[in-house]
Coordinates of C-alpha atoms in Angstrom, one line a residue:
Chain A
X1 CA 0.0 0.0 0.0
X2 CA 1.2 3.4 -0.8
X3 CA 0.5 6.9 -1.9
X4 CA 0.0 6.8 -5.7
X5 CA 1.3 9.0 -8.5
X6 CA -1.4 10.6 -10.6
X7 CA -2.0 10.7 -14.4
X8 CA -4.2 13.7 -15.2
X9 CA -5.5 14.3 -18.7
X10 CA -5.9 17.9 -19.5
X11 CA -8.8 19.1 -21.8
X12 CA -8.3 22.6 -23.3
X13 CA -11.8 23.7 -24.1
X14 CA -12.6 26.5 -26.5
X15 CA -16.2 27.4 -27.2
X16 CA -17.4 24.2 -25.7
X17 CA -15.1 22.0 -27.8
X18 CA -11.8 20.3 -26.7
X19 CA -8.9 21.6 -28.6
X20 CA -5.1 20.8 -28.6
X21 CA -2.3 23.0 -29.9
X22 CA 1.4 22.7 -30.3
X23 CA 3.5 25.3 -28.4
X24 CA 0.2 27.0 -27.6
X25 CA -0.7 27.4 -31.3
X26 CA -2.3 25.6 -34.2
X27 CA -5.3 24.2 -32.4
X28 CA -7.2 21.1 -33.6
X29 CA -10.7 20.2 -32.4
X30 CA -11.3 17.0 -30.5
X31 CA -15.1 17.4 -29.8
X32 CA -17.4 17.5 -26.8
X33 CA -15.5 17.6 -23.5
X34 CA -18.1 15.7 -21.5
X35 CA -17.9 12.2 -23.2
X36 CA -14.1 12.6 -23.5
X37 CA -13.7 13.4 -19.8
X38 CA -16.0 10.4 -19.0
X39 CA -14.0 8.1 -21.2
X40 CA -10.7 9.2 -19.5
X41 CA -12.3 8.7 -16.1
X42 CA -13.3 5.2 -17.0
X43 CA -9.8 4.5 -18.4
X44 CA -8.3 5.4 -15.0
X45 CA -7.6 9.1 -15.0
X46 CA -6.8 10.1 -11.5
X47 CA -8.2 13.5 -11.9
X48 CA -9.4 15.6 -14.8
X49 CA -8.2 19.1 -15.6
X50 CA -10.3 21.5 -17.7
X51 CA -8.9 24.7 -19.1
X52 CA -11.4 27.1 -20.6
X53 CA -8.8 28.7 -22.9
X54 CA -10.9 31.5 -24.2
X55 CA -12.3 32.6 -20.8
X56 CA -9.5 34.8 -19.9
X57 CA -9.2 36.7 -23.2
X58 CA -13.0 37.1 -23.1
X59 CA -12.9 38.3 -19.5
X60 CA -15.4 35.8 -18.2
X61 CA -15.2 32.8 -15.7
X62 CA -15.1 29.2 -17.0
X63 CA -18.2 28.0 -18.7
X64 CA -20.4 26.6 -15.8
X65 CA -22.6 24.6 -18.1
X66 CA -19.6 22.7 -19.5
X67 CA -18.2 22.0 -16.0
X68 CA -21.6 20.7 -14.8
X69 CA -22.0 18.4 -17.8
X70 CA -18.5 17.0 -17.2
X71 CA -19.0 16.6 -13.5
X72 CA -22.2 14.5 -14.0
X73 CA -20.2 11.6 -15.4
X74 CA -16.8 11.9 -13.7
X75 CA -16.2 10.7 -10.1
X76 CA -12.7 11.7 -9.6
X77 CA -11.6 15.3 -8.8
X78 CA -12.1 18.0 -11.4
X79 CA -9.8 21.0 -11.6
X80 CA -10.8 24.0 -13.6
X81 CA -8.9 26.9 -14.9
X82 CA -9.3 29.8 -17.3
X83 CA -10.6 33.3 -16.6
X84 CA -11.1 33.0 -12.8
X85 CA -10.3 36.5 -11.6
X86 CA -12.4 36.9 -8.4
X87 CA -13.6 35.0 -5.4
X88 CA -17.1 35.0 -6.9
X89 CA -15.7 33.3 -10.1
X90 CA -14.0 30.7 -8.0
X91 CA -17.1 30.0 -5.9
X92 CA -19.2 29.8 -9.0
X93 CA -16.7 27.3 -10.6
X94 CA -16.7 25.1 -7.5
X95 CA -20.4 25.2 -7.3
X96 CA -20.7 24.2 -10.9
X97 CA -18.8 20.9 -10.2
X98 CA -15.1 21.7 -9.8
X99 CA -13.1 20.5 -6.7
X100 CA -10.2 22.8 -7.5
X101 CA -9.7 26.1 -9.3
X102 CA -6.5 26.7 -11.2
X103 CA -5.2 30.3 -11.0
X104 CA -2.7 31.4 -13.6
X105 CA -2.9 34.9 -15.2
X106 CA -4.7 36.5 -12.3
X107 CA -2.4 35.3 -9.6
X108 CA 0.5 37.7 -10.2
X109 CA -1.9 40.6 -10.5
X110 CA -4.0 39.7 -7.5
X111 CA -2.0 37.4 -5.3
X112 CA -4.4 38.0 -2.4
X113 CA -7.0 36.0 -4.3
X114 CA -5.1 32.8 -3.6
X115 CA -5.6 33.5 0.2
X116 CA -9.2 34.6 -0.2
X117 CA -10.2 31.4 -2.0
X118 CA -8.2 29.0 0.2
X119 CA -9.5 30.6 3.4
X120 CA -13.0 29.7 2.4
X121 CA -12.6 26.5 0.5
X122 CA -9.3 25.2 1.9
X123 CA -5.8 25.1 0.3
X124 CA -6.6 21.9 -1.6
X125 CA -9.1 23.9 -3.7
X126 CA -6.4 26.2 -5.1
X127 CA -3.9 25.1 -7.7
X128 CA -1.3 27.6 -8.6
X129 CA -0.6 27.2 -12.3
X130 CA 2.4 28.7 -14.0
X131 CA 3.5 28.9 -17.6
X132 CA 7.2 29.5 -17.8
X133 CA 9.8 29.8 -20.4
X134 CA 13.6 29.6 -20.3
X135 CA 15.1 33.1 -20.0
X136 CA 18.8 33.5 -19.2
X137 CA 18.2 37.0 -18.0
X138 CA 16.1 35.9 -15.0
X139 CA 17.9 34.8 -11.7
X140 CA 16.5 31.3 -11.8
X141 CA 16.7 31.0 -15.6
X142 CA 12.9 31.0 -16.1
X143 CA 10.4 33.7 -16.6
X144 CA 6.7 33.6 -15.8
X145 CA 4.2 34.2 -18.6
X146 CA 0.5 34.7 -18.4
X147 CA -2.6 34.7 -20.7
X148 CA -1.9 31.3 -22.3
X149 CA 1.8 32.0 -22.7
X150 CA 1.3 35.2 -24.7
X151 CA 2.2 37.8 -22.0
X152 CA 5.6 38.0 -20.5
X153 CA 5.7 39.2 -16.8
X154 CA 8.6 40.6 -14.9
X155 CA 8.5 37.7 -12.5
X156 CA 11.2 35.2 -12.0
X157 CA 9.6 31.7 -11.8
X158 CA 11.4 30.5 -8.7
X159 CA 10.8 33.8 -6.8
X160 CA 7.1 33.8 -7.8
X161 CA 6.5 30.3 -6.8
X162 CA 8.2 30.6 -3.4
X163 CA 6.1 33.7 -2.7
X164 CA 2.7 32.5 -4.1
X165 CA 2.5 29.0 -2.7
X166 CA 2.5 30.1 1.0
X167 CA -0.3 32.4 0.3
X168 CA -2.6 29.4 0.2
X169 CA -2.1 27.2 -2.9
X170 CA -2.3 23.5 -2.1
X171 CA -0.7 22.4 -5.3
X172 CA 1.6 23.7 -8.1
X173 CA 1.1 22.9 -11.8
X174 CA 4.1 23.8 -13.9
X175 CA 3.9 24.1 -17.6
X176 CA 6.9 24.6 -19.8
X177 CA 6.1 26.8 -22.7
X178 CA 9.3 25.7 -24.4
X179 CA 8.3 22.0 -24.3
X180 CA 4.5 22.2 -24.6
X181 CA 3.2 19.9 -27.3
X182 CA 6.6 19.0 -28.6
X183 CA 6.6 15.6 -27.0
X184 CA 10.3 15.7 -26.3
X185 CA 10.1 15.4 -22.5
X186 CA 9.3 17.6 -19.5
X187 CA 11.7 20.4 -18.5
X188 CA 13.5 18.4 -15.8
X189 CA 15.8 21.2 -14.7
X190 CA 12.8 23.3 -13.9
X191 CA 11.1 20.5 -12.1
X192 CA 14.2 19.8 -9.9
X193 CA 14.5 23.5 -9.0
X194 CA 10.8 23.8 -8.0
X195 CA 10.7 20.5 -6.2
X196 CA 13.5 21.7 -3.9
X197 CA 11.7 25.0 -3.3
X198 CA 8.1 24.1 -2.3
X199 CA 6.5 21.5 -0.1
X200 CA 3.2 21.0 -1.9
X201 CA 2.5 18.4 -4.6
X202 CA 3.8 19.3 -8.1
X203 CA 2.0 18.5 -11.3
X204 CA 4.2 18.7 -14.4
X205 CA 2.8 19.7 -17.7
X206 CA 4.1 20.3 -21.2
X207 CA 6.2 18.0 -23.2
X208 CA 5.4 14.3 -22.5
X209 CA 6.0 12.2 -25.6
X210 CA 6.9 8.9 -24.2
X211 CA 6.4 6.8 -21.0
X212 CA 10.1 7.3 -20.3
X213 CA 9.5 11.1 -20.1
X214 CA 6.8 10.5 -17.4
X215 CA 9.0 8.0 -15.6
X216 CA 11.9 10.5 -15.2
X217 CA 9.6 13.3 -14.0
X218 CA 8.0 11.1 -11.4
X219 CA 11.4 9.9 -10.2
X220 CA 12.5 13.5 -9.8
X221 CA 9.6 14.1 -7.4
X222 CA 6.7 15.1 -9.6
X223 CA 3.5 13.9 -7.9
X224 CA 1.4 13.9 -11.0
X225 CA 1.8 14.3 -14.8
X226 CA -0.6 16.3 -16.9
X227 CA -1.1 14.6 -20.3
X228 CA -2.8 15.9 -23.4
X229 CA -1.4 15.2 -26.9
X230 CA -0.1 11.8 -25.9
X231 CA -3.6 10.5 -25.0
X232 CA -5.7 12.8 -27.3
X233 CA -3.9 11.4 -30.3
X234 CA -5.0 7.9 -29.3
X235 CA -1.4 6.7 -29.3
X236 CA -1.6 5.9 -25.6
X237 CA -4.6 5.2 -23.3
X238 CA -4.6 6.4 -19.7
X239 CA -4.8 2.7 -18.6
X240 CA -1.9 1.8 -20.8
X241 CA 0.3 4.6 -19.4
X242 CA -0.6 3.6 -15.8
X243 CA 0.2 -0.1 -16.4
X244 CA 3.5 0.8 -18.0
X245 CA 4.5 3.2 -15.2
X246 CA 3.4 0.6 -12.6
X247 CA 5.7 -1.9 -14.3
X248 CA 8.5 0.6 -14.0
X249 CA 8.0 0.6 -10.2
X250 CA 5.8 3.6 -9.7
X251 CA 2.8 3.2 -7.3
X252 CA -0.2 3.7 -9.5
X253 CA -3.9 3.3 -8.9
X254 CA -4.9 0.3 -11.0
X255 CA -8.3 -0.6 -9.5
X256 CA -10.5 1.7 -11.6
Chain B
X1 CA -35.8 4.9 2.7
X2 CA -34.8 8.6 2.8
X3 CA -31.2 9.8 2.5
X4 CA -30.3 13.4 3.4
X5 CA -27.2 15.4 2.9
X6 CA -26.3 17.9 5.6
X7 CA -25.5 21.2 4.0
X8 CA -23.7 23.8 6.1
X9 CA -22.3 25.7 3.1
X10 CA -19.4 23.3 2.2
X11 CA -18.2 23.6 -1.3
X12 CA -18.5 20.0 -2.5
X13 CA -22.2 19.4 -1.8
X14 CA -22.9 19.0 -5.5
X15 CA -20.3 16.3 -5.9
X16 CA -21.9 14.2 -3.1
X17 CA -25.4 14.8 -4.7
X18 CA -24.1 13.6 -8.1
X19 CA -22.4 10.6 -6.6
X20 CA -25.5 9.5 -4.8
X21 CA -27.5 10.1 -8.0
X22 CA -25.0 7.8 -9.8
X23 CA -25.9 5.0 -7.5
X24 CA -29.6 5.6 -7.9
X25 CA -30.4 7.7 -4.8
X26 CA -32.0 11.1 -4.8
X27 CA -30.9 12.7 -1.6
X28 CA -32.7 15.5 0.3
X29 CA -30.6 18.4 1.2
X30 CA -31.0 19.7 4.8
X31 CA -29.6 23.2 5.5
X32 CA -30.8 23.8 9.1
X33 CA -32.4 22.0 12.0
X34 CA -35.8 23.5 11.4
X35 CA -36.0 22.3 7.8
X36 CA -34.6 18.9 8.7
X37 CA -36.9 17.2 11.1
X38 CA -34.3 14.4 11.8
X39 CA -37.0 11.8 12.2
X40 CA -37.9 11.8 8.6
X41 CA -34.5 10.6 7.3
X42 CA -33.2 7.1 7.7
X43 CA -29.6 8.1 6.8
X44 CA -27.6 11.3 6.9
X45 CA -24.5 12.1 4.8
X46 CA -22.3 14.8 6.3
X47 CA -19.8 16.0 3.8
X48 CA -17.2 18.7 4.3
X49 CA -14.2 20.6 2.9
X50 CA -12.2 23.5 4.3
X51 CA -11.2 24.2 7.9
X52 CA -12.7 22.3 10.9
X53 CA -13.2 25.5 12.9
X54 CA -15.3 27.2 10.2
X55 CA -17.3 24.0 9.6
X56 CA -18.1 23.6 13.3
X57 CA -19.1 27.2 13.5
X58 CA -21.5 26.8 10.6
X59 CA -22.9 23.5 11.9
X60 CA -23.7 25.2 15.3
X61 CA -25.0 28.3 13.7
X62 CA -27.6 26.3 11.8
X63 CA -28.5 24.0 14.7
X64 CA -27.2 21.0 12.8
X65 CA -25.1 19.8 15.7
X66 CA -28.2 18.8 17.6
X67 CA -29.6 17.2 14.5
X68 CA -26.6 15.1 14.0
X69 CA -26.4 14.1 17.7
X70 CA -30.1 13.2 17.7
X71 CA -29.9 11.2 14.5
X72 CA -26.9 9.2 15.8
X73 CA -28.5 8.7 19.2
X74 CA -31.6 7.1 17.6
X75 CA -29.2 4.5 16.1
X76 CA -29.7 5.7 12.5
X77 CA -26.8 5.6 10.1
X78 CA -24.6 8.7 9.7
X79 CA -21.7 9.0 7.3
X80 CA -19.2 11.9 7.7
X81 CA -16.9 12.6 4.8
X82 CA -13.5 14.4 5.1
X83 CA -14.0 17.4 7.4
X84 CA -17.4 16.0 8.1
X85 CA -15.7 12.9 9.4
X86 CA -13.2 14.9 11.4
X87 CA -15.8 16.8 13.3
X88 CA -17.6 13.7 14.3
X89 CA -14.7 13.3 16.8
X90 CA -13.9 15.1 20.0
X91 CA -11.6 17.8 19.1
X92 CA -9.5 19.2 16.2
X93 CA -6.1 20.8 16.5
X94 CA -7.1 22.9 13.5
X95 CA -8.3 26.1 15.1
X96 CA -8.4 24.4 18.5
X97 CA -11.9 23.3 17.7
X98 CA -14.3 21.4 20.0
X99 CA -16.2 18.9 17.8
X100 CA -19.3 16.8 18.0
X101 CA -17.9 14.0 20.2
X102 CA -19.8 11.3 18.5
X103 CA -16.6 9.2 18.0
X104 CA -13.6 8.9 20.4
X105 CA -10.8 10.5 18.4
X106 CA -8.9 13.7 18.2
X107 CA -7.8 15.4 15.0
X108 CA -4.2 16.5 14.7
X109 CA -1.9 18.0 12.0
X110 CA -0.5 15.4 9.6
X111 CA 3.2 15.6 10.5
X112 CA 5.2 14.0 7.8
X113 CA 8.1 14.9 5.5
X114 CA 6.1 14.1 2.4
X115 CA 4.2 16.9 0.6
X116 CA 1.3 18.4 2.5
X117 CA -1.6 18.4 1.8
X118 CA -1.8 14.6 1.4
X119 CA -3.4 14.8 -2.0
X120 CA -4.3 12.0 -4.2
X121 CA -4.9 8.3 -4.3
X122 CA -3.9 6.0 -1.5
X123 CA -5.0 2.5 -0.3
X124 CA -6.9 1.3 2.6
X125 CA -5.9 -1.5 5.0
X126 CA -9.0 -2.8 6.7
X127 CA -9.0 -3.7 10.4
X128 CA -11.0 -6.1 12.5
X129 CA -13.6 -3.4 13.3
X130 CA -17.1 -5.0 13.5
X131 CA -18.5 -2.6 10.9
X132 CA -15.7 -3.0 8.4
X133 CA -17.3 -6.0 6.6
X134 CA -20.3 -3.9 5.8
X135 CA -18.2 -0.9 4.7
X136 CA -15.9 -2.9 2.4
X137 CA -18.5 -5.1 0.7
X138 CA -17.7 -5.4 -3.0
X139 CA -14.2 -3.9 -2.6
X140 CA -10.8 -5.4 -3.3
X141 CA -8.2 -5.8 -0.5
X142 CA -6.1 -2.9 -1.4
X143 CA -8.8 -0.5 -2.7
X144 CA -7.6 3.1 -3.5
X145 CA -9.5 6.2 -2.5
X146 CA -8.9 9.9 -3.0
X147 CA -7.5 12.0 -0.2
X148 CA -7.1 15.7 0.3
X149 CA -6.3 16.7 3.8
X150 CA -3.7 18.2 6.1
X151 CA -5.2 17.0 9.4
X152 CA -6.2 13.5 10.4
X153 CA -7.2 11.1 13.2
X154 CA -3.9 9.7 14.3
X155 CA -3.7 6.9 16.8
X156 CA -3.0 7.6 20.4
X157 CA -0.2 5.2 20.3
X158 CA 1.4 3.5 17.4
X159 CA -1.2 1.0 16.2
X160 CA -4.2 2.8 14.7
X161 CA -5.7 -0.5 13.6
X162 CA -6.1 -1.6 17.2
X163 CA -8.4 1.3 18.2
X164 CA -12.0 0.1 18.2
X165 CA -13.4 2.9 16.1
X166 CA -10.8 2.5 13.3
X167 CA -12.1 0.4 10.4
X168 CA -9.3 1.1 8.0
X169 CA -5.9 2.8 8.0
X170 CA -3.9 4.5 5.3
X171 CA -0.2 5.3 5.4
X172 CA 1.4 8.4 4.1
X173 CA 4.9 9.7 4.5
X174 CA 5.7 7.2 7.2
X175 CA 2.6 8.0 9.3
X176 CA -0.6 6.0 9.6
X177 CA -4.0 7.5 10.3
X178 CA -7.7 6.5 10.2
X179 CA -8.9 6.3 6.7
X180 CA -12.3 4.9 7.8
X181 CA -13.9 5.1 11.2
X182 CA -17.0 3.3 12.3
X183 CA -18.6 2.7 15.7
X184 CA -22.1 1.2 15.4
X185 CA -24.2 3.4 13.1
X186 CA -21.7 6.3 12.9
X187 CA -19.3 6.0 10.0
X188 CA -16.7 8.4 8.6
X189 CA -14.3 8.4 5.7
X190 CA -11.3 10.8 5.7
X191 CA -11.1 10.4 1.9
X192 CA -13.7 11.9 -0.5
X193 CA -15.9 8.9 -1.2
X194 CA -17.8 11.0 -3.8
X195 CA -14.6 11.5 -5.8
X196 CA -13.0 8.1 -5.3
X197 CA -14.2 6.5 -8.6
X198 CA -15.9 3.1 -8.5
X199 CA -14.5 2.3 -5.1
X200 CA -16.0 5.5 -3.6
X201 CA -19.4 4.9 -5.2
X202 CA -19.4 1.3 -3.9
X203 CA -18.7 2.6 -0.3
X204 CA -21.6 5.1 -0.7
X205 CA -23.7 2.2 -2.0
X206 CA -22.8 0.1 1.1
X207 CA -23.9 3.0 3.3
X208 CA -27.1 3.7 1.5
X209 CA -28.1 0.0 1.4
X210 CA -27.5 -0.5 5.1
X211 CA -30.5 -2.0 6.7

């Protein structure tokens, strides 16, 4: 018996349809999120992440109807991000069926929101999500971006994370803009740096192309891997990934 | 048979309603003692997220503490989930909170070197608790359930499984704590049964189908 590592499929939703891009561009449609989320749940997804990718540019909270439809068929935790910019947005998203809200673009602008949400719903309900890219001019070598990777901030990734997590985030989700969708592996230097810096569970995102990529991230202390292209393409199933990682010695939940 | 969910404003009420719906039960939602009339419900589900202190405050403000005690004292089944389970005990270290006292445990901070909160899937080891056979009906030996918590019912000494109210233990970061508690008709799960996949739905079914 042991604590398990998690495999978390990520559904980027645009106008009610799942989409997947490469390096945050060139999106292709994958259909209705509700049946896809249910399929992943039944295949052993340990959690489901939904990003409403047009919510933030359209200055609105994530689509409640979509969340409710997904939640009706999924009995593992659902984490939702995109456009959450106030306590009311977070409360609305949780009421719609999310267990967790993911804060990204809003957090550097309004760090107190992390505290406000976690004071009411608990730290487990707040995921700090960061999009970072390599930048030699930053002290840690990584710069934080917001708005789906389109807007550079002045924030150093390490400095931001060590400041923001103690405000009340129960989990950190790290996405590498450099590696996103390329399927060449997670940014392990970034992972190691952040693992040493914070005490909350870390979810790695952006770059998984093979089981070996996931294996190395989990060995380096990631608690969960976010997967998108690798399962959306049909090349791997969630169950298949879990069986393979289990065979490599990782504790995985196999009784689904 | 009537199942009710106790609502004191906790965020995950909808998840519990959906999970019960998935096993064919349409629960009533009771928000205060006046609307509840405990006698009309055979079974109560008492979910919870967030901080124990705030939860107890809300429970008291709505008169739900008396409802829960009365329901339990009539011998009717009660299931606390996560913070709902924690405040079935005597006291929580979180906010130095006096709890309902329906079960003989105290809640303390999970002190481990592993990441906190303990978040994710972990397995249950069932004990010889007399209720555990009913709770685990239809489950495998090493069933996994979804946890999210920073506080827990830790044993007074080393062996949690020997305490009468502990029906299953879970280990995390070298510590073990009560994953499931049960004493007669009062049950509790530290994990989120409503978000623990098929295993969680089966545990809810086992509760709902108690005769």
